[in-house]
mmCIF file of C-alpha atoms in Angstrom:
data_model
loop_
_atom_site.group_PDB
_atom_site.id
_atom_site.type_symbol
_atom_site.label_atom_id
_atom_site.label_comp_id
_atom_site.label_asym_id
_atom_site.label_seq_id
_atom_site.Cartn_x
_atom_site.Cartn_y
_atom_site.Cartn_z
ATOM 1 C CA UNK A 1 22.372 8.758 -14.124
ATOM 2 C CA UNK A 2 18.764 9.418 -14.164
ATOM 3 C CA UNK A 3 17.691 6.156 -13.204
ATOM 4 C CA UNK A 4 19.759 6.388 -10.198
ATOM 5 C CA UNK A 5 18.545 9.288 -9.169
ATOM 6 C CA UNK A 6 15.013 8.084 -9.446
ATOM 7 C CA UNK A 7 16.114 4.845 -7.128
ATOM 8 C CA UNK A 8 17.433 7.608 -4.862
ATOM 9 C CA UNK A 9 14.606 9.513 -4.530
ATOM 10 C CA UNK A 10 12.510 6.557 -4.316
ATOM 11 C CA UNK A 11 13.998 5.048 -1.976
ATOM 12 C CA UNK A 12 14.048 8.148 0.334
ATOM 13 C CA UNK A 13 10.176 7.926 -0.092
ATOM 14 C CA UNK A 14 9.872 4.900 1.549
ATOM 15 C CA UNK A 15 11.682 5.757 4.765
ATOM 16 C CA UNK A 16 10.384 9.214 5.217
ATOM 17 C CA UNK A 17 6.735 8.093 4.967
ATOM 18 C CA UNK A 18 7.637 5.184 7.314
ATOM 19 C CA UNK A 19 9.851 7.141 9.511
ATOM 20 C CA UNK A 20 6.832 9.797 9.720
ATOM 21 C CA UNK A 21 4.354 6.976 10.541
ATOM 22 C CA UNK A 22 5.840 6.717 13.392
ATOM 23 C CA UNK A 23 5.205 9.998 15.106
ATOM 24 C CA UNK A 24 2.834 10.198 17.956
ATOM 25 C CA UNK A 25 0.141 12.446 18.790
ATOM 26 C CA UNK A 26 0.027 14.564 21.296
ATOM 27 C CA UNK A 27 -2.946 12.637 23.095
ATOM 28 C CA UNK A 28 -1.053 9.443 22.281
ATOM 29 C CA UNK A 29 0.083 7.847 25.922
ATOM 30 C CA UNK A 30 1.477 4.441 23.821
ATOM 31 C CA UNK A 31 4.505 4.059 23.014
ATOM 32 C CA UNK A 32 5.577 5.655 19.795
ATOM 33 C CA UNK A 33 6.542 2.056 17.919
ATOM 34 C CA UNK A 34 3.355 0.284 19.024
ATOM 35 C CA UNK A 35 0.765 0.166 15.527
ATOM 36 C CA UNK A 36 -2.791 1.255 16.227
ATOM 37 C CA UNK A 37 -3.710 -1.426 14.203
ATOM 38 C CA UNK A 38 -3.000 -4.668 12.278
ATOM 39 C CA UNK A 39 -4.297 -5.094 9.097
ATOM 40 C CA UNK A 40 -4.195 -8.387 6.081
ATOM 41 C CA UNK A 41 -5.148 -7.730 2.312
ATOM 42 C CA UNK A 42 -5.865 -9.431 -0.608
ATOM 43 C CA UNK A 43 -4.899 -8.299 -3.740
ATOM 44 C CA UNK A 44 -4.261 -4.628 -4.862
ATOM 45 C CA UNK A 45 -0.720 -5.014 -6.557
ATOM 46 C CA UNK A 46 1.189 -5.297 -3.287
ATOM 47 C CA UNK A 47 0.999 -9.322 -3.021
ATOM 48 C CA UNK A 48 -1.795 -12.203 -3.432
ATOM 49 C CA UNK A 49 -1.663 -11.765 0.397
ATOM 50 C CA UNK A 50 -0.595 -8.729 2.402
ATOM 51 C CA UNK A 51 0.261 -8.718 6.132
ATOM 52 C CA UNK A 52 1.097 -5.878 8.185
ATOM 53 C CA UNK A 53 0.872 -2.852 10.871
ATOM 54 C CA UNK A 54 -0.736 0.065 10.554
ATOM 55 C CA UNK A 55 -0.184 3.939 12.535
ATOM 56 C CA UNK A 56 -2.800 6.702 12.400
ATOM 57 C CA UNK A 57 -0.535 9.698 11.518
ATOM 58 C CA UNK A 58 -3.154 12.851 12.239
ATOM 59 C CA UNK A 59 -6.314 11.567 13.309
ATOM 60 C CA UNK A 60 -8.741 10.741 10.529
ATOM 61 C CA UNK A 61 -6.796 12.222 8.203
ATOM 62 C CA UNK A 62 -3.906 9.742 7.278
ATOM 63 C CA UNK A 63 -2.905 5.894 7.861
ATOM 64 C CA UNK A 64 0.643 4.500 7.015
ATOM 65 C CA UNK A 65 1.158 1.190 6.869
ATOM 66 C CA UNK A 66 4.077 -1.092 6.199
ATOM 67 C CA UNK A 67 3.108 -4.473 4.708
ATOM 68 C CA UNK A 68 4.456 -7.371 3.620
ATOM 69 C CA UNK A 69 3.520 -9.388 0.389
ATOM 70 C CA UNK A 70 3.450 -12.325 -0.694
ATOM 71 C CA UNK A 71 2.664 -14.179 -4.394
ATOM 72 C CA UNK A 72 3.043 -18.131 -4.493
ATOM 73 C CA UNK A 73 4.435 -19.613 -7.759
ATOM 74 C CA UNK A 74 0.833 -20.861 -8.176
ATOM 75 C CA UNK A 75 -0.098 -17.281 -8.765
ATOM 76 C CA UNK A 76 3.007 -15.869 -10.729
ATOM 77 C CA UNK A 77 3.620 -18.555 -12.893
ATOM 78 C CA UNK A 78 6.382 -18.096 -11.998
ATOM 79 C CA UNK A 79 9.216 -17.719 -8.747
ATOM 80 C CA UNK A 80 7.325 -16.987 -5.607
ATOM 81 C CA UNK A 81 7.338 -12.963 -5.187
ATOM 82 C CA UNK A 82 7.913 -11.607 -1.793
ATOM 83 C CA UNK A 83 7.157 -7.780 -1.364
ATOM 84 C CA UNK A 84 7.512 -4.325 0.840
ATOM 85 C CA UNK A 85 5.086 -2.122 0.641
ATOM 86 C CA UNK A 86 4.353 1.597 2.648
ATOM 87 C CA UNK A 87 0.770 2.535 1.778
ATOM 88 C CA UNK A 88 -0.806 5.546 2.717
ATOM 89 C CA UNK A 89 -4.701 6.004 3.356
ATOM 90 C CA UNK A 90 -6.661 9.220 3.095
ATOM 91 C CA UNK A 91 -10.359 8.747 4.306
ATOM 92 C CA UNK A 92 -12.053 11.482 2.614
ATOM 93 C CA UNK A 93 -15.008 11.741 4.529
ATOM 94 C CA UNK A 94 -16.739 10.070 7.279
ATOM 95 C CA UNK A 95 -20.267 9.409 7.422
ATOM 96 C CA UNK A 96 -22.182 7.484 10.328
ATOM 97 C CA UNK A 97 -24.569 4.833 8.988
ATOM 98 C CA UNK A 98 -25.571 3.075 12.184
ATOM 99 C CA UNK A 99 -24.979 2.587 15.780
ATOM 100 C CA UNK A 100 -20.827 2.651 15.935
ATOM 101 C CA UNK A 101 -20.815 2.255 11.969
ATOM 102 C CA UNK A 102 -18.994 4.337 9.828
ATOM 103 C CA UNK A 103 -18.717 4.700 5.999
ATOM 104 C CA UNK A 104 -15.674 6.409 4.505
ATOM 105 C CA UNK A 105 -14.718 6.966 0.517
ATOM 106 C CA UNK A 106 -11.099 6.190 0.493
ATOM 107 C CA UNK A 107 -7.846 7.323 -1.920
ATOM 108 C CA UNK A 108 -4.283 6.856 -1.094
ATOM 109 C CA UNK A 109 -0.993 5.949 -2.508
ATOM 110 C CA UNK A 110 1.593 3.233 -2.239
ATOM 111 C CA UNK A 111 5.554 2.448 -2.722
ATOM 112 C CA UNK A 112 6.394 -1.069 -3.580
ATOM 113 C CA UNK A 113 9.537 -2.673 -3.306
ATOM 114 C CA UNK A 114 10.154 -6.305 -4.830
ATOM 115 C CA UNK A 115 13.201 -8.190 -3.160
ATOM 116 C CA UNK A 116 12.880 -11.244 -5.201
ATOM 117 C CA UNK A 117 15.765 -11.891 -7.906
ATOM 118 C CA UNK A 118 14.324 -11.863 -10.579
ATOM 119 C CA UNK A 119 13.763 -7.827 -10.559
ATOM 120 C CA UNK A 120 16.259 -4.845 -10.153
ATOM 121 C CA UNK A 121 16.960 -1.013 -8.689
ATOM 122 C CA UNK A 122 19.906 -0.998 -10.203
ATOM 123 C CA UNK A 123 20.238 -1.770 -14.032
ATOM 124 C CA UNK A 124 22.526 -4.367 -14.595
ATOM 125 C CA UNK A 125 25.422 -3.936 -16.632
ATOM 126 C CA UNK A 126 24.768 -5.800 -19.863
ATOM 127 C CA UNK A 127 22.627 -2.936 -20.690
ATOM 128 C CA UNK A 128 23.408 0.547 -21.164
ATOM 129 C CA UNK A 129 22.387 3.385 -18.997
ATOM 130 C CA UNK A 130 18.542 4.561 -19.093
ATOM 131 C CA UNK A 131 17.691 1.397 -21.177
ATOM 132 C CA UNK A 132 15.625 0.309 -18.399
ATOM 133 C CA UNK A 133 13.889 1.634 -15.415
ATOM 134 C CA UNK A 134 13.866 0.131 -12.291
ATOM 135 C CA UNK A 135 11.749 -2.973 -12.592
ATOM 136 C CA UNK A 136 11.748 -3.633 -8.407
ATOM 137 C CA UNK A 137 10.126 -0.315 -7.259
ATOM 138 C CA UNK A 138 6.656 0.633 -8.093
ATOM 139 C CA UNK A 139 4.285 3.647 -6.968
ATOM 140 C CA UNK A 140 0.315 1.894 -6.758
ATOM 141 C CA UNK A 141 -2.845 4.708 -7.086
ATOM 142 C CA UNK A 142 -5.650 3.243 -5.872
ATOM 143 C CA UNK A 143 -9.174 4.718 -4.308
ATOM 144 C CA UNK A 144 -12.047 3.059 -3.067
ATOM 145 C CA UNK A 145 -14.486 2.539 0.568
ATOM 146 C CA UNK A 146 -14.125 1.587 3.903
ATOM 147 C CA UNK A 147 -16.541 0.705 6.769
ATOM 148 C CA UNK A 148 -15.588 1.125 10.012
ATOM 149 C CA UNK A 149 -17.211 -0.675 12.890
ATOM 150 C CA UNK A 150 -16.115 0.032 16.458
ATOM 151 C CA UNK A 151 -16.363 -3.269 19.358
ATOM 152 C CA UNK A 152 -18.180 -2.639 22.451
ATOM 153 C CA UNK A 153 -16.907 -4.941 25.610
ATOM 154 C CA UNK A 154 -13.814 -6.396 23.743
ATOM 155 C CA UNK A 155 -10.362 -6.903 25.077
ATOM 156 C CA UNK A 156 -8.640 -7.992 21.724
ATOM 157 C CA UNK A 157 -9.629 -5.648 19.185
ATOM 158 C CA UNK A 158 -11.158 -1.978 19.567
ATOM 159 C CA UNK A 159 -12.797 -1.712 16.487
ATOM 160 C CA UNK A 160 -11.952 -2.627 12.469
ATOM 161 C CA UNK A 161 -12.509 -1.251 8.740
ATOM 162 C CA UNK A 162 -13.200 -3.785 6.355
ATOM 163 C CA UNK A 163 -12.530 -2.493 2.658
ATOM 164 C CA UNK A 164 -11.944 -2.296 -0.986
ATOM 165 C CA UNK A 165 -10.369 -0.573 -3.876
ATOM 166 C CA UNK A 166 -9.277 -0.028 -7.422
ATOM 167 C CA UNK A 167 -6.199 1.106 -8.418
ATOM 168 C CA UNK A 168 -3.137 0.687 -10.689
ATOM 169 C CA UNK A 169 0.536 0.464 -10.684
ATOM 170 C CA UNK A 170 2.248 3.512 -12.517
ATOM 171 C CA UNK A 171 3.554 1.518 -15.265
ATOM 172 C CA UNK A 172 0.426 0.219 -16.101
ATOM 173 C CA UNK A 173 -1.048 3.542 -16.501
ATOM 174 C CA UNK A 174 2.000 4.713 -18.735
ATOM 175 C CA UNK A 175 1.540 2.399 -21.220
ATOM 176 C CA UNK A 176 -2.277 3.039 -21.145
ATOM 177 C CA UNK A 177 -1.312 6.657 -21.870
ATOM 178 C CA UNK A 178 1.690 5.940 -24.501
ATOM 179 C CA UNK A 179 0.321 2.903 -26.640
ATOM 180 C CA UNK A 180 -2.735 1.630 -28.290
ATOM 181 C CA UNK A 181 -1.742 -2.069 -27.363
ATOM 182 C CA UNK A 182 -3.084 -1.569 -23.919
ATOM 183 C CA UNK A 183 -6.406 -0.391 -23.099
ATOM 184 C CA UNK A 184 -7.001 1.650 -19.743
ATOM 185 C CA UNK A 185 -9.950 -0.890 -18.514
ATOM 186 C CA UNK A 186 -6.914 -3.308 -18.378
ATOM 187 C CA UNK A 187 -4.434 -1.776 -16.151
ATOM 188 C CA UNK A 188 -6.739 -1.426 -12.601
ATOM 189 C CA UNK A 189 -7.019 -4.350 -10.318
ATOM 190 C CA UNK A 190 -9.769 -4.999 -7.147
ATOM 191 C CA UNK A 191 -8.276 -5.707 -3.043
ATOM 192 C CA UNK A 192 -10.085 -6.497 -0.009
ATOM 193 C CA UNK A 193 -9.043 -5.945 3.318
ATOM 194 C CA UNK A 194 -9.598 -5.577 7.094
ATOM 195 C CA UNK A 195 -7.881 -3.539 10.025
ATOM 196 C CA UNK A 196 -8.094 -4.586 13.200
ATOM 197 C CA UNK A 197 -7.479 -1.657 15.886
ATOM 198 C CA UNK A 198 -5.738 -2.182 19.006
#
């Protein structure tokens, strides 16, 4: 019962902070559905290769994204993995290091979903209930920096961040915490990325 209600909530997670992502601003003349930017990552527990659309909730304070991810069978060892992921950003502040040129420490947050078969949301029923958790949803902490550079006489692209970060899956971290098997300098991982702003 309690892992259901923790797919439940989980899942509600991921819509609302999509769903949200989605509102305009006031001084926002697009249309509401159009990203403010585009964005591909590397790494960061959300695929060997992330692809996806970005929307700048409250201005310089929060981007949603929704991604998708992908892990080849070269990577896994495995089946190929294919991923969802909503990621939110929080620049924390913004400091200007040149002409157009921004540097930003960054922190944020992210809900994975894994729709490959070889994970679940719902426990399968071999095993008894609470045996498990839910092996195809995971919540990613991560913080790191961004640099933002804004394009002068461009058509394409307005401007882009190019970034990295550290973070870890929540799992990870609880068995940091709970056993002496794993050691926390195991559990974080690195990403790169880049945004590119419409």
């Amino acid at each position: 019962m309690k892992t259901k209600k923790n797919i439940i909530v989980s899942i509600a997670l991921i819509y609302v902070t999509f769903f949200n992502a989605q509102e305009p601003s006031s001084n926002d003349k697009k249309p509401w559905y159009k990203p403010d930017y585009v964005k591909m990552q590397f790494g960061g527990n959300i695929g060997f290769i992330s692809l996806g659309i970005g929307y700048e909730v409250f201005e310089n304070v929060l981007f949603s994204e929704l991604l998708y991810g992908y892990v080849p069978k070269s990577i896994s060892q495995a089946d190929r993995i294919h991923l969802i992921t909503i990621k939110n950003t929080f620049p924390i502040i913004k400091k200007e290091i040149g002409k157009n040129l921004t540097i930003s420490p960054i922190a944020g947050f992210a809900t994975t979903l894994d729709i490959g078969t070889t994970t679940f949301t719902t426990l399968p029923s071999k095993y008894p209930d609470g045996y498990y958790v839910p092996t195809a949803i995971h919540f990613t902490l991560y913080a790191g920096a961004s640099v933002h550079q804004n394009f002068k006489n461009t058509k394409i692209f307005k401007g882009a961040d190019f970034y990295f970060e550290v973070g870890t899956v929540e799992s990870y971290l609880w068995y940091a915490i709970t056993t002496k098997e794993v050691k926390m300098k195991d559990i974080f991982s690195f990403d790169v990325g880049v945004n590119f702003y419409l």
